[in-house]
Each structure stands twice: as C-alpha cells, then as structure tokens.
C-alpha cells in the first residue's frame, strides 16, 4: 500500500482546501465544496473565503446569508457552521443524536429527569409563531414548566440540539454586529429538514464521507470523526469500501480517498496563507500535525489565527487599528518575511475595505 509522507499530506490538504492556489469559483460553491466553514466567530468565514477565492468580495457572502442560500447553524462538532441551505436540510437530522449527546455531556445532571421529547415539542410549539428567539428568551418562556435545569441548560438543549434552527442576519454579516436570533429551519427555509432514511447503510453518512474526502482527503476515519463529530460513520464507510482507495501514513494509519481526485506532488510550492480562527483546514483533522508542529498544537483550539508559510503554521496574526500584526512562531527567512508582509498587506486592505494596507511582522 502506498505510503504518503507528511509533506504529501500537507500538499493534499492545501490543494483540497483551495489554499494552494486561489480558486475561481462563486462563494456559494466554495462553501459547498468545503462542507461549510466554522463560524462561531461571525467575521472569520470572510477571511477563510478571501484566502481561498480569487477576487472574493465580502458583500458576496453577506448576500448569500440575507438571501438564505447560506445559513448559520449548530452542526459539525456542535459548533456553529456556515453551510449551504441544501446541506443543512440534508445533514441536520443525521447530526441530531450527536448534538443531543454533546449537550448532555455538559448538562446531564441539570437535565436529569427532563423528557427531551416533551421539551422539544414545547419549544417547537412556541417557535412555530415564526418569531425569532434568543436562547435565553426561549428558555425563560419554558422555565415555569421546567424550573430545575436552569435557562442555560434548557436553552442549549433546545437550540443547539433538539430543534433545527438557523441564526439569522444581521448575525454573521460583513462588519456587522448582531445578537443571536434563532428561527426554525422550516420557517427560514420553507420546509423541514430531511428525515433520517431507514436504510441501514446510512446514505446520508455516505454522502458526508464523499464530501469530506473531496475537501480533506486522503484521511483516516479518525479525521472524519474529528471533522463531523459523528462516531466515524462506520456503516457508511463499510458500504463504500468498494469505491474507495487506501493509503498509509508514516505512522501506519489507513487513509481513505475517492479515486480520481488529484493528489498534489509533495514538491509543489505553497504560498503564504492567512487562516481565520478555528479554520477547518486545522480542526477538520484528528491529525493536526498536517499543518501545525507538535510544539504549537494548542493553537488549534485556542482560537489563534495562524499564518501558513510553506504550508505550515509559522506565525499568528491579529488585526488591530487597521494593521495586520504578525507574530512569528520561529525565525523567518528574509524571503518568507517579505511574502508574509505582502499577503498581510493585502489582507489589511480587505479587512479595512481598502482603507489601509498596513502590516507589521514581528521578530522571533
């Protein structure tokens, strides 16, 4: 079985994630290709798309949100993701059990004795009036019936797990602040989410596997689990074995992929790229060593924005008073510093709506 070394896997990641060469595709197609963008920080997806798409303009994504082509919702890993409306409708039911278990993992004691079916029905009935609700507001409306859990536990279970909802604009619009206002998916998109098929081979899971491998492969089932939060999709993977190809990494793990997809030459140069906080190019893998050295693995969960140099995390960055401020993680060569400064200047122009192109690259 072919062994793919760390550099080959790094280049595969960059190519599949549209980070090796900016793509000429509409923002909607990019969101679909990536299987969504992590979006608990509302402005971060704009940077994620700017780093991946040639000529991307921020209003394009805002228009997709207001036009209801793209939505914000709890999905993979119980985190807020920006996904296409079609993907939310197709995938939400498949994630339901995982969402409930993850909320119970935090609030099991508080929710002990609560009939979750009754809670869901009561919450849906209240939200069926088509009015937006905050998590706390919905919980307070039901607190008289379920006083023991407290509003946080009730709200999390209702709106992050039991009831399919979207977070509506202005939340998530470009350079706009707005609180979380939740609408039923059926109210916002005009129909209910697709029910779970009875097919034991898990057709929705198989679709998720294909979409994941297209944007992240070759990858191990542990990587698939890390991205989705689902338990490895074993039935789906088993049903697809005949259409998948296999590799090994240097540790001997089996890596799965779809046949016919390009696997970029390890010698391919990689340009500087600025990633947003919690980017799925990092969080979408169990093996985060594809882009982050072991010494800096904590960056993947701390919310740090990282700069990729030669495909690996070489610095962190912030945007302060119109200036992109870069803090190297190790010494950068003169050539790399110049490339980081050039890309950082372009990012500053994007983030400031072309009001500033200032960048400051620190020393190590």
PDB file of N, CA and C in Angstrom, residues 13-25 30-31 33-34 36-38 44-56 215-216 273-276 278-282 308 343:
ATOM      1  N   UNK A  13      -3.851  18.487   1.594  1.00  0.00           N
ATOM      2  CA  UNK A  13      -4.737  19.343   2.385  1.00  0.00           C
ATOM      3  C   UNK A  13      -4.867  20.712   1.736  1.00  0.00           C
ATOM      4  N   UNK A  14      -3.734  21.332   1.395  1.00  0.00           N
ATOM      5  CA  UNK A  14      -3.770  22.677   0.830  1.00  0.00           C
ATOM      6  C   UNK A  14      -4.540  22.699  -0.487  1.00  0.00           C
ATOM      7  N   UNK A  15      -4.303  21.700  -1.330  1.00  0.00           N
ATOM      8  CA  UNK A  15      -4.984  21.674  -2.620  1.00  0.00           C
ATOM      9  C   UNK A  15      -6.483  21.477  -2.455  1.00  0.00           C
ATOM     10  N   UNK A  16      -6.888  20.519  -1.627  1.00  0.00           N
ATOM     11  CA  UNK A  16      -8.317  20.238  -1.455  1.00  0.00           C
ATOM     12  C   UNK A  16      -9.034  21.407  -0.769  1.00  0.00           C
ATOM     13  N   UNK A  17      -8.303  22.117   0.104  1.00  0.00           N
ATOM     14  CA  UNK A  17      -8.888  23.224   0.835  1.00  0.00           C
ATOM     15  C   UNK A  17      -8.807  24.557   0.084  1.00  0.00           C
ATOM     16  N   UNK A  18      -8.375  24.522  -1.155  1.00  0.00           N
ATOM     17  CA  UNK A  18      -8.289  25.719  -2.003  1.00  0.00           C
ATOM     18  C   UNK A  18      -7.251  26.708  -1.479  1.00  0.00           C
ATOM     19  N   UNK A  19      -6.251  26.209  -0.763  1.00  0.00           N
ATOM     20  CA  UNK A  19      -5.216  27.057  -0.177  1.00  0.00           C
ATOM     21  C   UNK A  19      -3.901  26.993  -0.940  1.00  0.00           C
ATOM     22  N   UNK A  20      -3.803  26.109  -1.894  1.00  0.00           N
ATOM     23  CA  UNK A  20      -2.583  26.019  -2.686  1.00  0.00           C
ATOM     24  C   UNK A  20      -2.614  27.017  -3.839  1.00  0.00           C
ATOM     25  N   UNK A  21      -3.792  27.192  -4.390  1.00  0.00           N
ATOM     26  CA  UNK A  21      -3.993  28.164  -5.457  1.00  0.00           C
ATOM     27  C   UNK A  21      -5.416  28.683  -5.317  1.00  0.00           C
ATOM     28  N   UNK A  22      -5.582  29.993  -5.203  1.00  0.00           N
ATOM     29  CA  UNK A  22      -6.924  30.544  -5.056  1.00  0.00           C
ATOM     30  C   UNK A  22      -7.808  30.105  -6.219  1.00  0.00           C
ATOM     31  N   UNK A  23      -9.043  29.750  -5.876  1.00  0.00           N
ATOM     32  CA  UNK A  23      -9.956  29.178  -6.869  1.00  0.00           C
ATOM     33  C   UNK A  23     -10.806  30.261  -7.515  1.00  0.00           C
ATOM     34  N   UNK A  24     -11.160  30.037  -8.764  1.00  0.00           N
ATOM     35  CA  UNK A  24     -12.126  30.876  -9.465  1.00  0.00           C
ATOM     36  C   UNK A  24     -13.489  30.204  -9.351  1.00  0.00           C
ATOM     37  N   UNK A  25     -14.159  30.428  -8.242  1.00  0.00           N
ATOM     38  CA  UNK A  25     -15.496  29.857  -8.065  1.00  0.00           C
ATOM     39  C   UNK A  25     -16.327  30.801  -7.216  1.00  0.00           C
ATOM     40  N   UNK A  30     -17.921  27.517  -3.085  1.00  0.00           N
ATOM     41  CA  UNK A  30     -16.811  27.270  -2.159  1.00  0.00           C
ATOM     42  C   UNK A  30     -17.313  26.781  -0.809  1.00  0.00           C
ATOM     43  N   UNK A  31     -18.386  27.388  -0.292  1.00  0.00           N
ATOM     44  CA  UNK A  31     -18.957  26.924   0.978  1.00  0.00           C
ATOM     45  C   UNK A  31     -19.407  25.475   0.845  1.00  0.00           C
ATOM     46  N   UNK A  33     -18.238  23.210  -1.394  1.00  0.00           N
ATOM     47  CA  UNK A  33     -17.058  22.359  -1.561  1.00  0.00           C
ATOM     48  C   UNK A  33     -16.398  22.056  -0.228  1.00  0.00           C
ATOM     49  N   UNK A  34     -16.291  23.058   0.629  1.00  0.00           N
ATOM     50  CA  UNK A  34     -15.609  22.901   1.916  1.00  0.00           C
ATOM     51  C   UNK A  34     -16.463  22.172   2.949  1.00  0.00           C
ATOM     52  N   UNK A  36     -18.868  23.500   4.467  1.00  0.00           N
ATOM     53  CA  UNK A  36     -19.131  24.514   5.476  1.00  0.00           C
ATOM     54  C   UNK A  36     -17.863  25.104   6.047  1.00  0.00           C
ATOM     55  N   UNK A  37     -18.018  26.236   6.719  1.00  0.00           N
ATOM     56  CA  UNK A  37     -16.916  26.895   7.403  1.00  0.00           C
ATOM     57  C   UNK A  37     -17.293  27.080   8.864  1.00  0.00           C
ATOM     58  N   UNK A  38     -16.342  26.803   9.746  1.00  0.00           N
ATOM     59  CA  UNK A  38     -16.580  27.034  11.165  1.00  0.00           C
ATOM     60  C   UNK A  38     -16.837  28.519  11.381  1.00  0.00           C
ATOM     61  N   UNK A  44     -15.084  35.499  10.939  1.00  0.00           N
ATOM     62  CA  UNK A  44     -13.968  34.669  10.474  1.00  0.00           C
ATOM     63  C   UNK A  44     -14.185  34.024   9.104  1.00  0.00           C
ATOM     64  N   UNK A  45     -15.397  33.588   8.750  1.00  0.00           N
ATOM     65  CA  UNK A  45     -15.558  32.979   7.424  1.00  0.00           C
ATOM     66  C   UNK A  45     -15.188  33.893   6.270  1.00  0.00           C
ATOM     67  N   UNK A  46     -15.280  35.200   6.467  1.00  0.00           N
ATOM     68  CA  UNK A  46     -14.903  36.112   5.384  1.00  0.00           C
ATOM     69  C   UNK A  46     -13.417  35.983   5.071  1.00  0.00           C
ATOM     70  N   UNK A  47     -12.588  35.871   6.111  1.00  0.00           N
ATOM     71  CA  UNK A  47     -11.155  35.677   5.890  1.00  0.00           C
ATOM     72  C   UNK A  47     -10.907  34.302   5.270  1.00  0.00           C
ATOM     73  N   UNK A  48     -11.647  33.302   5.742  1.00  0.00           N
ATOM     74  CA  UNK A  48     -11.485  31.965   5.189  1.00  0.00           C
ATOM     75  C   UNK A  48     -11.729  31.922   3.696  1.00  0.00           C
ATOM     76  N   UNK A  49     -12.748  32.634   3.223  1.00  0.00           N
ATOM     77  CA  UNK A  49     -13.036  32.652   1.789  1.00  0.00           C
ATOM     78  C   UNK A  49     -12.079  33.568   1.032  1.00  0.00           C
ATOM     79  N   UNK A  50     -11.690  34.678   1.644  1.00  0.00           N
ATOM     80  CA  UNK A  50     -10.719  35.576   0.984  1.00  0.00           C
ATOM     81  C   UNK A  50      -9.406  34.844   0.709  1.00  0.00           C
ATOM     82  N   UNK A  51      -8.979  33.983   1.636  1.00  0.00           N
ATOM     83  CA  UNK A  51      -7.731  33.257   1.455  1.00  0.00           C
ATOM     84  C   UNK A  51      -7.852  32.135   0.427  1.00  0.00           C
ATOM     85  N   UNK A  52      -9.062  31.794   0.028  1.00  0.00           N
ATOM     86  CA  UNK A  52      -9.277  30.647  -0.852  1.00  0.00           C
ATOM     87  C   UNK A  52      -9.776  31.017  -2.245  1.00  0.00           C
ATOM     88  N   UNK A  53     -10.373  32.199  -2.401  1.00  0.00           N
ATOM     89  CA  UNK A  53     -11.037  32.540  -3.655  1.00  0.00           C
ATOM     90  C   UNK A  53     -10.400  33.762  -4.301  1.00  0.00           C
ATOM     91  N   UNK A  54     -10.182  33.690  -5.574  1.00  0.00           N
ATOM     92  CA  UNK A  54      -9.616  34.807  -6.320  1.00  0.00           C
ATOM     93  C   UNK A  54     -10.691  35.875  -6.495  1.00  0.00           C
ATOM     94  N   UNK A  55     -10.380  37.096  -6.094  1.00  0.00           N
ATOM     95  CA  UNK A  55     -11.311  38.203  -6.277  1.00  0.00           C
ATOM     96  C   UNK A  55     -12.503  38.201  -5.346  1.00  0.00           C
ATOM     97  N   UNK A  56     -12.417  37.493  -4.222  1.00  0.00           N
ATOM     98  CA  UNK A  56     -13.562  37.435  -3.308  1.00  0.00           C
ATOM     99  C   UNK A  56     -13.844  38.804  -2.711  1.00  0.00           C
ATOM    100  N   UNK A 215     -12.890  17.347   0.041  1.00  0.00           N
ATOM    101  CA  UNK A 215     -12.291  18.598   0.539  1.00  0.00           C
ATOM    102  C   UNK A 215     -11.171  18.393   1.546  1.00  0.00           C
ATOM    103  N   UNK A 216     -10.983  17.138   2.060  1.00  0.00           N
ATOM    104  CA  UNK A 216      -9.998  16.914   3.124  1.00  0.00           C
ATOM    105  C   UNK A 216      -9.104  15.702   2.877  1.00  0.00           C
ATOM    106  N   UNK A 273      -0.456  31.849   3.351  1.00  0.00           N
ATOM    107  CA  UNK A 273      -1.899  31.992   3.514  1.00  0.00           C
ATOM    108  C   UNK A 273      -2.211  32.363   4.968  1.00  0.00           C
ATOM    109  N   UNK A 274      -3.159  33.280   5.137  1.00  0.00           N
ATOM    110  CA  UNK A 274      -3.633  33.682   6.454  1.00  0.00           C
ATOM    111  C   UNK A 274      -4.950  32.952   6.731  1.00  0.00           C
ATOM    112  N   UNK A 275      -4.986  32.177   7.816  1.00  0.00           N
ATOM    113  CA  UNK A 275      -6.188  31.437   8.167  1.00  0.00           C
ATOM    114  C   UNK A 275      -6.951  32.155   9.280  1.00  0.00           C
ATOM    115  N   UNK A 276      -8.272  32.076   9.258  1.00  0.00           N
ATOM    116  CA  UNK A 276      -9.071  32.643  10.347  1.00  0.00           C
ATOM    117  C   UNK A 276      -9.043  31.745  11.580  1.00  0.00           C
ATOM    118  N   UNK A 278     -10.116  29.062  14.190  1.00  0.00           N
ATOM    119  CA  UNK A 278     -10.858  27.802  14.141  1.00  0.00           C
ATOM    120  C   UNK A 278     -11.118  27.313  12.708  1.00  0.00           C
ATOM    121  N   UNK A 279     -10.198  27.579  11.806  1.00  0.00           N
ATOM    122  CA  UNK A 279     -10.409  27.159  10.426  1.00  0.00           C
ATOM    123  C   UNK A 279     -10.435  25.639  10.337  1.00  0.00           C
ATOM    124  N   UNK A 280     -11.336  25.128   9.498  1.00  0.00           N
ATOM    125  CA  UNK A 280     -11.471  23.681   9.372  1.00  0.00           C
ATOM    126  C   UNK A 280     -10.287  23.020   8.689  1.00  0.00           C
ATOM    127  N   UNK A 281      -9.430  23.791   8.027  1.00  0.00           N
ATOM    128  CA  UNK A 281      -8.206  23.200   7.495  1.00  0.00           C
ATOM    129  C   UNK A 281      -7.350  22.626   8.619  1.00  0.00           C
ATOM    130  N   UNK A 282      -7.580  23.123   9.832  1.00  0.00           N
ATOM    131  CA  UNK A 282      -6.879  22.602  11.019  1.00  0.00           C
ATOM    132  C   UNK A 282      -7.802  21.703  11.827  1.00  0.00           C
ATOM    133  N   UNK A 308       0.205  30.455   7.399  1.00  0.00           N
ATOM    134  CA  UNK A 308       0.898  29.309   6.820  1.00  0.00           C
ATOM    135  C   UNK A 308       2.045  29.798   5.941  1.00  0.00           C
ATOM    136  N   UNK A 343       1.337  39.404   1.644  1.00  0.00           N
ATOM    137  CA  UNK A 343      -0.001  38.838   1.820  1.00  0.00           C
ATOM    138  C   UNK A 343      -0.735  39.538   2.963  1.00  0.00           C
TER     139      UNK A 343
END
